[in-house]
XYZ file of C-alpha atoms in Angstrom:
586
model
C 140.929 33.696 -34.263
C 139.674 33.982 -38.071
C 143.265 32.588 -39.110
C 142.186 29.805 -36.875
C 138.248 29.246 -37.932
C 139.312 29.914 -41.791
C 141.695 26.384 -41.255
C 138.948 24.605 -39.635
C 136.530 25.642 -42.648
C 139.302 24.123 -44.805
C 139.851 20.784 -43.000
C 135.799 20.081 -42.358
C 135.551 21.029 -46.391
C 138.101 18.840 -47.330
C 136.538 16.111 -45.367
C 133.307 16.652 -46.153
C 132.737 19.160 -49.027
C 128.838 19.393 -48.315
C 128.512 20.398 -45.089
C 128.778 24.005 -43.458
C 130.622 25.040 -40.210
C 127.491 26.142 -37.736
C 128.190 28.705 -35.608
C 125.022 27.520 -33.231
C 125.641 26.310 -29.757
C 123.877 24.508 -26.940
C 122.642 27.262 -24.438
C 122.540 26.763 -20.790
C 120.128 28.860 -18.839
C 121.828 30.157 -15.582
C 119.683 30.766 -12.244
C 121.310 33.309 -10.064
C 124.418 33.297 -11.385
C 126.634 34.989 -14.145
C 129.368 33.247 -15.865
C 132.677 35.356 -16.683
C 135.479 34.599 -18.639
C 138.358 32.362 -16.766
C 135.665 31.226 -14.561
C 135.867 27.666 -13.016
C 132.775 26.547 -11.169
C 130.708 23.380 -10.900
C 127.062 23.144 -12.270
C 124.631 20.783 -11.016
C 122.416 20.043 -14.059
C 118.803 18.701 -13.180
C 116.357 20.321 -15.497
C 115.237 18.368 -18.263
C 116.449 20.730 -21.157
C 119.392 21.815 -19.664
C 120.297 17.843 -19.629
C 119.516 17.598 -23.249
C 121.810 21.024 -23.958
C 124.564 19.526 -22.030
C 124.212 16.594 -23.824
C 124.673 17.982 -27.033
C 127.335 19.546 -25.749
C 129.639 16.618 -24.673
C 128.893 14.825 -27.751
C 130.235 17.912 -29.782
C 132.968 20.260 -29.054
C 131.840 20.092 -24.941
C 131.551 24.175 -25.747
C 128.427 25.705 -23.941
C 126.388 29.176 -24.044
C 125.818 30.256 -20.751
C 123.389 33.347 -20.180
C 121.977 34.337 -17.345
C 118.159 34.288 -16.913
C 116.705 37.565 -15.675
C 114.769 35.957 -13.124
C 115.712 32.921 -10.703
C 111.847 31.505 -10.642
C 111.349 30.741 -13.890
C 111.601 26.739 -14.290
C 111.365 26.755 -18.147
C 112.880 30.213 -19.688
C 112.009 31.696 -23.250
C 114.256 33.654 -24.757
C 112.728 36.872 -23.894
C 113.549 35.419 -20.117
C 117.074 35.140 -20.964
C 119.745 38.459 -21.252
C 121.737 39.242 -24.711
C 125.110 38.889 -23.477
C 126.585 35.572 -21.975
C 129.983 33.549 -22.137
C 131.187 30.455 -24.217
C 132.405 27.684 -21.654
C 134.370 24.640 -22.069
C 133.043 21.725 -20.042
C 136.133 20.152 -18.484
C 134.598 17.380 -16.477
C 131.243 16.030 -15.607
C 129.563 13.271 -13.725
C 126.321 11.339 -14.141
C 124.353 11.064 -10.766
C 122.185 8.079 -9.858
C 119.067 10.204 -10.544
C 120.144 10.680 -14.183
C 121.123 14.185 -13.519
C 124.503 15.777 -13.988
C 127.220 17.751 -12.167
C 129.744 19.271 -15.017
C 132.895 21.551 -14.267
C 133.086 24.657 -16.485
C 135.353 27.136 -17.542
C 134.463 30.656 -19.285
C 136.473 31.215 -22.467
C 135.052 34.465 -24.078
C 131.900 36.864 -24.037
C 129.714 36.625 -26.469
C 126.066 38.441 -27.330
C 123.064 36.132 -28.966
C 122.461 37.250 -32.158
C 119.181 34.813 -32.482
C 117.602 31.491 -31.649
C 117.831 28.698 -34.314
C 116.364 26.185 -31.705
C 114.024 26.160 -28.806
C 113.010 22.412 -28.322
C 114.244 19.997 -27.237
C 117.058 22.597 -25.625
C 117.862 26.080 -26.601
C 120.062 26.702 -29.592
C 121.733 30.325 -30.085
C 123.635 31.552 -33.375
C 126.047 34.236 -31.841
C 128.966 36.229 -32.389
C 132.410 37.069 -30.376
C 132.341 40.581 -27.705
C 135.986 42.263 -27.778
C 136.747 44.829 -25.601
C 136.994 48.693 -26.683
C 141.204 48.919 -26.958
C 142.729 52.372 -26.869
C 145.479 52.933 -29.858
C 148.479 53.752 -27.799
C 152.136 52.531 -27.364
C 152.435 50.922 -24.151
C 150.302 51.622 -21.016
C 148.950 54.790 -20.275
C 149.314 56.564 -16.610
C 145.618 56.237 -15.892
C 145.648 52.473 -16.959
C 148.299 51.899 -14.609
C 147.062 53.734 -11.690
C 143.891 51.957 -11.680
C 145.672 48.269 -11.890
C 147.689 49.861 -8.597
C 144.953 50.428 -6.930
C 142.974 47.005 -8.213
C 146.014 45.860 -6.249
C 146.057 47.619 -3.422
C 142.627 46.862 -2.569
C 143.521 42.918 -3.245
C 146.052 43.307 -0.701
C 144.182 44.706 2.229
C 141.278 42.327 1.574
C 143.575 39.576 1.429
C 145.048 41.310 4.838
C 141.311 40.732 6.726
C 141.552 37.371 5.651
C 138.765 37.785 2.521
C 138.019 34.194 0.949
C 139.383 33.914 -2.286
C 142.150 31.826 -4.034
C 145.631 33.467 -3.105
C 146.238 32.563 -7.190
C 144.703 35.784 -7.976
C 147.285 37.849 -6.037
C 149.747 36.625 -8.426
C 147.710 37.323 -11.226
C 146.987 40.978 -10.261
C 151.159 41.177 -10.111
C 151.678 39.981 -13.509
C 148.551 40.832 -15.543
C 149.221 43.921 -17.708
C 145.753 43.958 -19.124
C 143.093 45.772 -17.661
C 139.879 43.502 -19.165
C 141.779 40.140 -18.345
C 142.356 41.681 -14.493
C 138.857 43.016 -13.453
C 137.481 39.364 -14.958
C 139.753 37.516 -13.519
C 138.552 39.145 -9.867
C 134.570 39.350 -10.919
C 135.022 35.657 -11.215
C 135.753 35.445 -7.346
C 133.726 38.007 -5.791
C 130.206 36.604 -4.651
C 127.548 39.231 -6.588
C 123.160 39.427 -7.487
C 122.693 39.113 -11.291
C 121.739 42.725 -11.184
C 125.354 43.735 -9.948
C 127.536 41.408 -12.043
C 125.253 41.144 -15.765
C 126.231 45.001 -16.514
C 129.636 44.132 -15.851
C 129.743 41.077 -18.449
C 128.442 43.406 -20.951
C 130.664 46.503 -20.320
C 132.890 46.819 -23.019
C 135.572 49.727 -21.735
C 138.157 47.884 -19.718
C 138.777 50.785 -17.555
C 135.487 51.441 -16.369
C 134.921 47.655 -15.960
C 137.949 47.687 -13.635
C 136.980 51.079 -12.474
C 133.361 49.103 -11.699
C 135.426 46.590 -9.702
C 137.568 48.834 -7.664
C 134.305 50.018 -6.272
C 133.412 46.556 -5.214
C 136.631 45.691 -3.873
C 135.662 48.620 -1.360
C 132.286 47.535 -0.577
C 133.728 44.046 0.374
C 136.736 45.978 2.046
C 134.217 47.672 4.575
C 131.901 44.753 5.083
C 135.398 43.254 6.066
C 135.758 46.120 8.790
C 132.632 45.927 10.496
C 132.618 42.006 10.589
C 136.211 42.606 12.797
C 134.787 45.424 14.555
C 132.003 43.370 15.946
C 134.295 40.140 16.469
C 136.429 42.756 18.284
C 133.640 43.776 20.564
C 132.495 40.607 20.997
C 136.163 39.696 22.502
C 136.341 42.370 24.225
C 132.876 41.815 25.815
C 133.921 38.047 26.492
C 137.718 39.534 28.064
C 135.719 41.575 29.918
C 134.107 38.761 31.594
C 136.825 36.835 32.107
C 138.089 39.909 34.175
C 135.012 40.250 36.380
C 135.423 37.019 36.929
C 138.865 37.093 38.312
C 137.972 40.238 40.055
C 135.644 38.065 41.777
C 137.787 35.399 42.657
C 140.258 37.689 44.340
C 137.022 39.668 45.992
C 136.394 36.160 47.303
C 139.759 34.924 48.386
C 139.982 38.294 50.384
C 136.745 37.764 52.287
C 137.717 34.160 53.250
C 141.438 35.766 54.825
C 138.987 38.156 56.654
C 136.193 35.768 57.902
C 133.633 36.963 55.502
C 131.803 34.650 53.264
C 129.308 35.929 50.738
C 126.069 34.456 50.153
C 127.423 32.394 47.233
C 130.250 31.033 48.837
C 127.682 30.060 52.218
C 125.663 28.342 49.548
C 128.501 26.654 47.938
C 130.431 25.651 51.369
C 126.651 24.482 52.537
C 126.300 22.052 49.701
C 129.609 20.866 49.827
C 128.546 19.812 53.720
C 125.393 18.550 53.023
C 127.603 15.923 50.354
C 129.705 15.091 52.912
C 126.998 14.192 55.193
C 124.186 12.702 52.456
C 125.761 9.417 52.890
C 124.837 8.544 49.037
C 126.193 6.354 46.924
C 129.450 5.809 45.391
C 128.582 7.028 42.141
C 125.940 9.437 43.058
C 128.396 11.113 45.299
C 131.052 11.398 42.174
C 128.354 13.072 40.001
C 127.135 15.236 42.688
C 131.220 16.199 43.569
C 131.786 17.070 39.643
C 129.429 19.269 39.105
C 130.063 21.170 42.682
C 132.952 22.051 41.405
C 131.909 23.461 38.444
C 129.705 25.060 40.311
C 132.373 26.741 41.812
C 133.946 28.038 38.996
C 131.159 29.633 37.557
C 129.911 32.907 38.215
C 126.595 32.839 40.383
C 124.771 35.038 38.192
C 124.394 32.775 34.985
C 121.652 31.176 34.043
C 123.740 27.359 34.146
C 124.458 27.748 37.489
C 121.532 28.053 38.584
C 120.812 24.876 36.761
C 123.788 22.867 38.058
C 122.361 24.275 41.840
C 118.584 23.241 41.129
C 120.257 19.458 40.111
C 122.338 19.280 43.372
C 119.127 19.951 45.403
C 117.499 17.198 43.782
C 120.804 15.077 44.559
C 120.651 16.090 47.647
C 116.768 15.290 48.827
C 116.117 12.146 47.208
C 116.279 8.982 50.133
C 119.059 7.201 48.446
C 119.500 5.064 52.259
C 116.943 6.226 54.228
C 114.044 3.291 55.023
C 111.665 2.313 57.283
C 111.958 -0.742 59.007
C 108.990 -3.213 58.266
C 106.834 -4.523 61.276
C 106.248 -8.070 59.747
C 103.418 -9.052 61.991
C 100.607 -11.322 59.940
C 98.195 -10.686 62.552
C 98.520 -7.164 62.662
C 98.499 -7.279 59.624
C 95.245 -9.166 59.028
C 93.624 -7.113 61.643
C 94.497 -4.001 59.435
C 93.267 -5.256 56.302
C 89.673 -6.454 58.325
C 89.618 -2.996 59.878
C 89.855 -1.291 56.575
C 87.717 -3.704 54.277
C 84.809 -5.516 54.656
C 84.541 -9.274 52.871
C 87.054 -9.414 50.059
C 88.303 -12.647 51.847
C 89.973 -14.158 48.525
C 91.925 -10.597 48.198
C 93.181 -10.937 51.957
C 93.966 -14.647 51.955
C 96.358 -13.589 48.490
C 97.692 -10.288 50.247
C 98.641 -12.262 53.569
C 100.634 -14.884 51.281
C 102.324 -12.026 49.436
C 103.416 -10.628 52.688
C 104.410 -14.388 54.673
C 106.950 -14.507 51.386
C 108.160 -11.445 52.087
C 108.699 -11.881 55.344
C 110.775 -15.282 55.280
C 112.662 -14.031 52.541
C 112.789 -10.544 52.057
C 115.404 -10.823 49.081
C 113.420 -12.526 47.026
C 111.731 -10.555 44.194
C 107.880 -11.093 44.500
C 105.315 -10.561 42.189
C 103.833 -7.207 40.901
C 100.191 -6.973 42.784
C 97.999 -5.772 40.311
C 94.780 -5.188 41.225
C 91.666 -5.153 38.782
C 87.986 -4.244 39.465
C 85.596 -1.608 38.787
C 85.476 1.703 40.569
C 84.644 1.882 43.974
C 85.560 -1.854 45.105
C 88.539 -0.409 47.315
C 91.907 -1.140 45.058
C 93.165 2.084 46.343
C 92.733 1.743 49.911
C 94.245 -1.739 49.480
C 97.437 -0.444 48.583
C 97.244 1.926 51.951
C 96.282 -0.824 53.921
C 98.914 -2.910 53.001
C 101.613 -0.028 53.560
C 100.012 0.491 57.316
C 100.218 -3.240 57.745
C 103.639 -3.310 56.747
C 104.606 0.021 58.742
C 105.694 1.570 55.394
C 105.149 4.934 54.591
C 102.187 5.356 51.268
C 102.927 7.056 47.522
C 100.395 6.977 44.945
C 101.193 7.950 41.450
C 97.762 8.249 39.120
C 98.711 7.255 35.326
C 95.752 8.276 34.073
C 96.020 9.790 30.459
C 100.156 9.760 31.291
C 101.452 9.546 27.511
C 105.016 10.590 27.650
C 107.969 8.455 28.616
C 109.200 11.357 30.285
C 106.985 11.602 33.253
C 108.288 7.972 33.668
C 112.137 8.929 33.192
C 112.445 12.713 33.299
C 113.653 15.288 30.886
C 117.385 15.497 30.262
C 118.898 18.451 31.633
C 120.179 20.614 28.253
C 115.860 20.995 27.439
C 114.519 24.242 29.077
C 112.515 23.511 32.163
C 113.628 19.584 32.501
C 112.465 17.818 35.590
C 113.239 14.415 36.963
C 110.420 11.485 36.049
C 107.319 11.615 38.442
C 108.724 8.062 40.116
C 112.080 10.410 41.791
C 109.813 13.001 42.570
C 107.174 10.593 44.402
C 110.215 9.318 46.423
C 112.001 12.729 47.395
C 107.737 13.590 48.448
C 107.535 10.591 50.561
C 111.321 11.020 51.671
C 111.830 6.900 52.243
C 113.449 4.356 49.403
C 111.311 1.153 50.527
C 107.721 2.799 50.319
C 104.255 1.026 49.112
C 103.831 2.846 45.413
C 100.900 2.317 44.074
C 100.771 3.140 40.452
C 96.770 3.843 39.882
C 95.298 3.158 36.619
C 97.814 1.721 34.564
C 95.189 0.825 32.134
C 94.491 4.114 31.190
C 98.220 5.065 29.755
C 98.450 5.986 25.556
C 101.546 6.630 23.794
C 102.189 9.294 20.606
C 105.434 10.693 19.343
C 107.093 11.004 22.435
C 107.677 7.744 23.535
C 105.372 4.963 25.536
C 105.412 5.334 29.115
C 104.463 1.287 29.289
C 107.275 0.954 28.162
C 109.918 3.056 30.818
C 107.690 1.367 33.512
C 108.554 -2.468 32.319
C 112.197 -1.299 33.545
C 110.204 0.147 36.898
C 109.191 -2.844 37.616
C 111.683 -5.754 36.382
C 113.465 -6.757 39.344
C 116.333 -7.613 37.235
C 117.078 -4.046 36.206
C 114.896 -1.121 38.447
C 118.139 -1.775 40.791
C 119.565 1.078 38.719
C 116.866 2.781 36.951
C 117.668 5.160 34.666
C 116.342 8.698 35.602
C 116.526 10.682 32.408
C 117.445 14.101 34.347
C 119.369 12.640 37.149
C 121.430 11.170 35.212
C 122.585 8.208 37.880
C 121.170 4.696 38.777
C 118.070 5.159 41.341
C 118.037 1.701 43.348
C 114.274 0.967 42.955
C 114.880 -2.419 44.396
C 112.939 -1.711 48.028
C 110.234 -0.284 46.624
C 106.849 -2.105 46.442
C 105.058 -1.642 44.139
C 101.517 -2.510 43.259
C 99.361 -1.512 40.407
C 95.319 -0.933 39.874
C 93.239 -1.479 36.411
C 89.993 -1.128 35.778
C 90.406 -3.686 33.155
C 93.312 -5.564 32.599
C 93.108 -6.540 28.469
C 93.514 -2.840 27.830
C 97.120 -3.157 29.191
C 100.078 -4.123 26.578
C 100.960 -7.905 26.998
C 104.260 -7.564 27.593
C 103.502 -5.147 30.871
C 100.663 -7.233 31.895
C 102.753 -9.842 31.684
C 105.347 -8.379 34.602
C 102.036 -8.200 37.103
C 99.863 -10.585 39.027
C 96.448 -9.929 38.452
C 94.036 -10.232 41.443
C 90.445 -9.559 40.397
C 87.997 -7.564 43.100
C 84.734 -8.789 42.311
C 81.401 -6.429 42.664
C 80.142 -6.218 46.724
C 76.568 -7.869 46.888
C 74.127 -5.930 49.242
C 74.667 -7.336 52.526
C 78.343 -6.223 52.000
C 77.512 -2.871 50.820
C 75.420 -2.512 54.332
C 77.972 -3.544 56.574
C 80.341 -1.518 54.620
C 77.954 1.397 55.254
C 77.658 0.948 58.413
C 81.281 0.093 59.965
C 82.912 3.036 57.381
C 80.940 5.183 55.362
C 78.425 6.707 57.441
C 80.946 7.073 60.455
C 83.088 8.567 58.108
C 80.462 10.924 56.204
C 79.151 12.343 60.073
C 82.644 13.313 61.359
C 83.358 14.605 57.953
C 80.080 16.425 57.566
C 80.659 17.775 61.333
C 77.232 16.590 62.775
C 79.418 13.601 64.969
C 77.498 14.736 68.348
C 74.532 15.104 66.729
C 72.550 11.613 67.156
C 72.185 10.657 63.649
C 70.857 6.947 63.246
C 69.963 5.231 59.770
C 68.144 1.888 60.231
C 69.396 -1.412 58.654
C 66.267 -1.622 56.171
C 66.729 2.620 55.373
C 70.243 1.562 54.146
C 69.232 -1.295 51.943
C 66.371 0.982 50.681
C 69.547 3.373 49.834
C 71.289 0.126 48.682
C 68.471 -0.594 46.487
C 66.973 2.062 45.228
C 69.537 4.670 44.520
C 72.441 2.878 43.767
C 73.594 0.797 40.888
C 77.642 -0.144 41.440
C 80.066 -2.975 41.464
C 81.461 -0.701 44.531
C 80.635 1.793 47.397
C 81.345 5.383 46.039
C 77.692 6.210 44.585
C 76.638 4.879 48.141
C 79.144 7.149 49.803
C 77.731 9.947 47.732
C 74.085 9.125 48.932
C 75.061 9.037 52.359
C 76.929 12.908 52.324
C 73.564 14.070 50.695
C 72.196 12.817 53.835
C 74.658 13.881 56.120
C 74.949 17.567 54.630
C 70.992 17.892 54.803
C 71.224 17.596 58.945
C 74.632 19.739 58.883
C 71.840 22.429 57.393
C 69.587 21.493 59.876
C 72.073 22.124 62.483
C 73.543 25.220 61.586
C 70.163 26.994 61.470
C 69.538 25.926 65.056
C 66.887 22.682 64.412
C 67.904 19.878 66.695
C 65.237 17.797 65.641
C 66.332 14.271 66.689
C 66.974 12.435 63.234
């Protein structure tokens, strides 16, 4: 090494016969890490002075300082943050990154201890000077030195045995290698250890102890080996031992079918198999339904999926895929129905009773969305009921109100904890038909956030060109929505989304004026208020100019329901009466 320094001094003298050989190299702070000689290991570079030491670096002798910093938070280290002892490294390729920072490849040469700081800005700048080992004056190896290197070995081999990570290279070198120093570095440089375990290492001098140091190690990782295949081995032992219930089971099973017996599980799973058979759904529906019985039936009943898989057949299962009422498309039963249930509102009728002729000469034909619009009270509710009793369909109402996710449109998909189908396939398994009235209330009132926008699963709801096979989130098959009529209610119809209000026909229920409040009063909501109210044989009579002063005086709506209100005061005043026995004629 001086041989080889002394002929460099000569050649940079004859060159240039002013200038002196500096000893000073770029240093390179290391964060969690310590650098031993024969090391290769990439290096991302982004701190600013690190770039500038690399730097200087590459546009030298690409030789580097690398010490290790005594602790990992420090973003701008001091010497006094730095340890005494590091390695020279030879950086053998690098790359420059689109963020200007670097990612270098280095290699350790030799160790080497900082004998002081000729440079601190803009990167650090160490004079040092060369670390040899301690060497023993003897002829050849001694007994001890080559009992340890056995062992070093041995210990390779059964790590390498449990299938340790680390390049199968260093098997050959422990095989070869005759020095002790050169051996424990060579391993140091593969095993994965703090700061704290590997910087007292770097700076032990005494090859033997160093080695000695790493033989210990080499255990450590040895037992940390063992218990990682102990608990893989329990682990596979727990998961054979499953299997093997699970075949026990089986047979257990197969024996109580030759015998007659059927457990509860197998009932269960021989039940829903029938109840396939006989659910007359469709083709595809059927399939799905079909493929996950059977893996129903090979799991065991106890787990947790199972009883998933069983809670998705019973939805399967209940939902009216074919099963309708048959409309009773009489207009004048009909009409009748709609003037039993509403007074005035003529405009309303005359549009309802052309919705439903349409229907009637050409059921096939998809009609407009109904939407009706009007404050509270004016009846677009009970429209919606009247027109399913008119029809002879059977009534679902689904309230929107303050609905924000698109999964109470669609459902939850089945791998989330808890999922459930959409509230539209769980309106139609309640009401148990496929061609019911739904009435979707308040479809003003909808928001959106981060979950979706419900709007936005009900445009597909009610498109006639897709709800044919509606996607149900949790079912997971198409849902033929194509019978189903639908109607919708607003309180005000800009506070919809154009594009849904766009998909609906908006029929506007104007305020009631007094007259029609009174007859309303007096053909529904009193006789309604005095059966509710249980006074019905008790003669209670409001006069004509009593109701208008009600009218009046103590209500100020568009609709009925403050009315309605005014009337059960009445009516639960004379219930008081009644119960405590005065039968004072009111």
């Amino acid at each position: 090494m001086k041989e080889q320094v002394a002929r460099t001094q000569q050649k940079v003298v004859r060159r240039r016969p002013s200038q002196r050989v500096k000893t000073a190299l770029p240093l390179l702070p290391m964060r969690g890490i310590v650098v031993f000689p024969y090391m290769v290991l990439p290096l991302p570079i982004g701190r600013e002075v690190s770039i500038r030491a690399v730097e200087r670096a590459l546009a030298a002798d690409r030789r580097l300082l690398l010490v290790a910093q005594q602790q990992t938070s420090v973003e701008e280290p001091l010497p006094e943050d730095l340890y005494d002892v590091g390695t020279i490294a030879t950086v053998l390729r690098w790359v420059t990154l689109p963020n200007g920072h670097l990612e270098i490849l280095v290699q350790g040469q030799s160790k080497v201890r900082i004998d002081h700081y000729t440079q601190r800005r803009p990167y650090l700048q160490a004079d040092f000077q060369q670390v040899k080992d301690i060497r023993k004056r003897s002829g050849g190896l001694s007994e001890e030195v080559e009992a340890l290197i056995r062992q070093t070995r041995e210990k390779l081999e059964r790590l390498f045995a449990l299938g340790y990570l680390m390049p199968p290279d260093i098997l050959i070198l422990a095989e070869n290698v005759q020095a002790p120093g050169r051996l424990a570095d060579a391993i140091l440089s593969n095993l994965e250890l703090e700061v704290d375990e590997a910087q007292p290492l770097l700076e032990q001098r005494d090859p033997l102890r160093r080695l000695s140091a790493v033989g210990d190690l080499l255990e450590k990782a040895f037992d940390r080996m063992v218990m990682q295949h102990h608990v893989r081995s329990k682990a596979q032992e727990n998961m054979t031992k499953t299997q093997r219930e699970y075949f026990l089971r089986e047979q257990l099973r197969t024996i109580q079918q030759e015998l007659g017996e059927v457990d509860g599980h197998t009932e269960s799973l021989l039940e829903l198999r029938t109840r396939i058979d006989e659910a007359d759904m469709p083709p595809e529906v059927e399939q799905e339904g079909r493929k996950q019985l059977g893996r129903l039936e090979r799991m065991q009943p106890e787990s947790s999926e199972a009883n998933l898989i069983h809670t998705y057949l019973e939805w399967l299962l209940e939902l009216p895929w074919r099963i309708a009422t048959e409309d009773c498309p009489d207009l004048h039963r009909a009409h009748e129905v709609l003037d039993a249930d509403h007074y005035g509102l003529e405009r309303v009728k005359e549009r309802i009773l052309e919705f439903l002729s349409m229907r009637k000469l050409n059921s096939q034909m998809p009609g407009p969305i109904l939407c009706f619009v009007g404050a509270p009270g004016v009846g677009k509710t009970s429209l919606g009921s009247s027109i399913a009793r008119a029809l002879g369909r059977k009534f679902v109402r689904l309230s929107l109100g303050g609905v924000r996710d698109e999964a109470e449109i669609r459902g939850h998909r089945r791998t989330y904890v808890g999922a459930m189908p959409g509230r539209i396939a769980q309106s139609l398994r309640k009401v148990g038909v496929i061609n019911p009235v739904f009435l979707l209330d308040e479809v003003d009132k909808m928001g959106r956030d981060g979950h979706g926008d419900p709007t936005a699963a009900l445009l597909e709801v009610l498109d006639p060109e897709q709800n044919h096979s509606f996607s149900d989130h949790y079912l997971g098959v198409p849902v033929d929505l194509s019978q189903v009529m639908f109607i919708a209610t607003a309180n005000v119809a800009d506070a919809m989304p154009s594009a849904f209000r766009d998909r609906l026909e908006l029929i506007h229920l104007e305020g009631y004026n007094d007259d029609e409040k009174l007859q309303i009063a007096l053909r529904h909501l009193l006789p309604r208020q005095v059966n509710m109210h249980g006074v019905a044989h008790e003669p209670l009579r409001l006069s004509e100019a009593t109701l208008r002063q009600i009218i009046t005086g103590y209500t100020r709506e568009a609709g009925v329901r403050q009315l309605e209100r005014a009337l059960a005061a009445i009516c639960r005043k004379v219930a008081r009466q009644v119960a405590e026995g005065q039968t004072d004629k009111t």
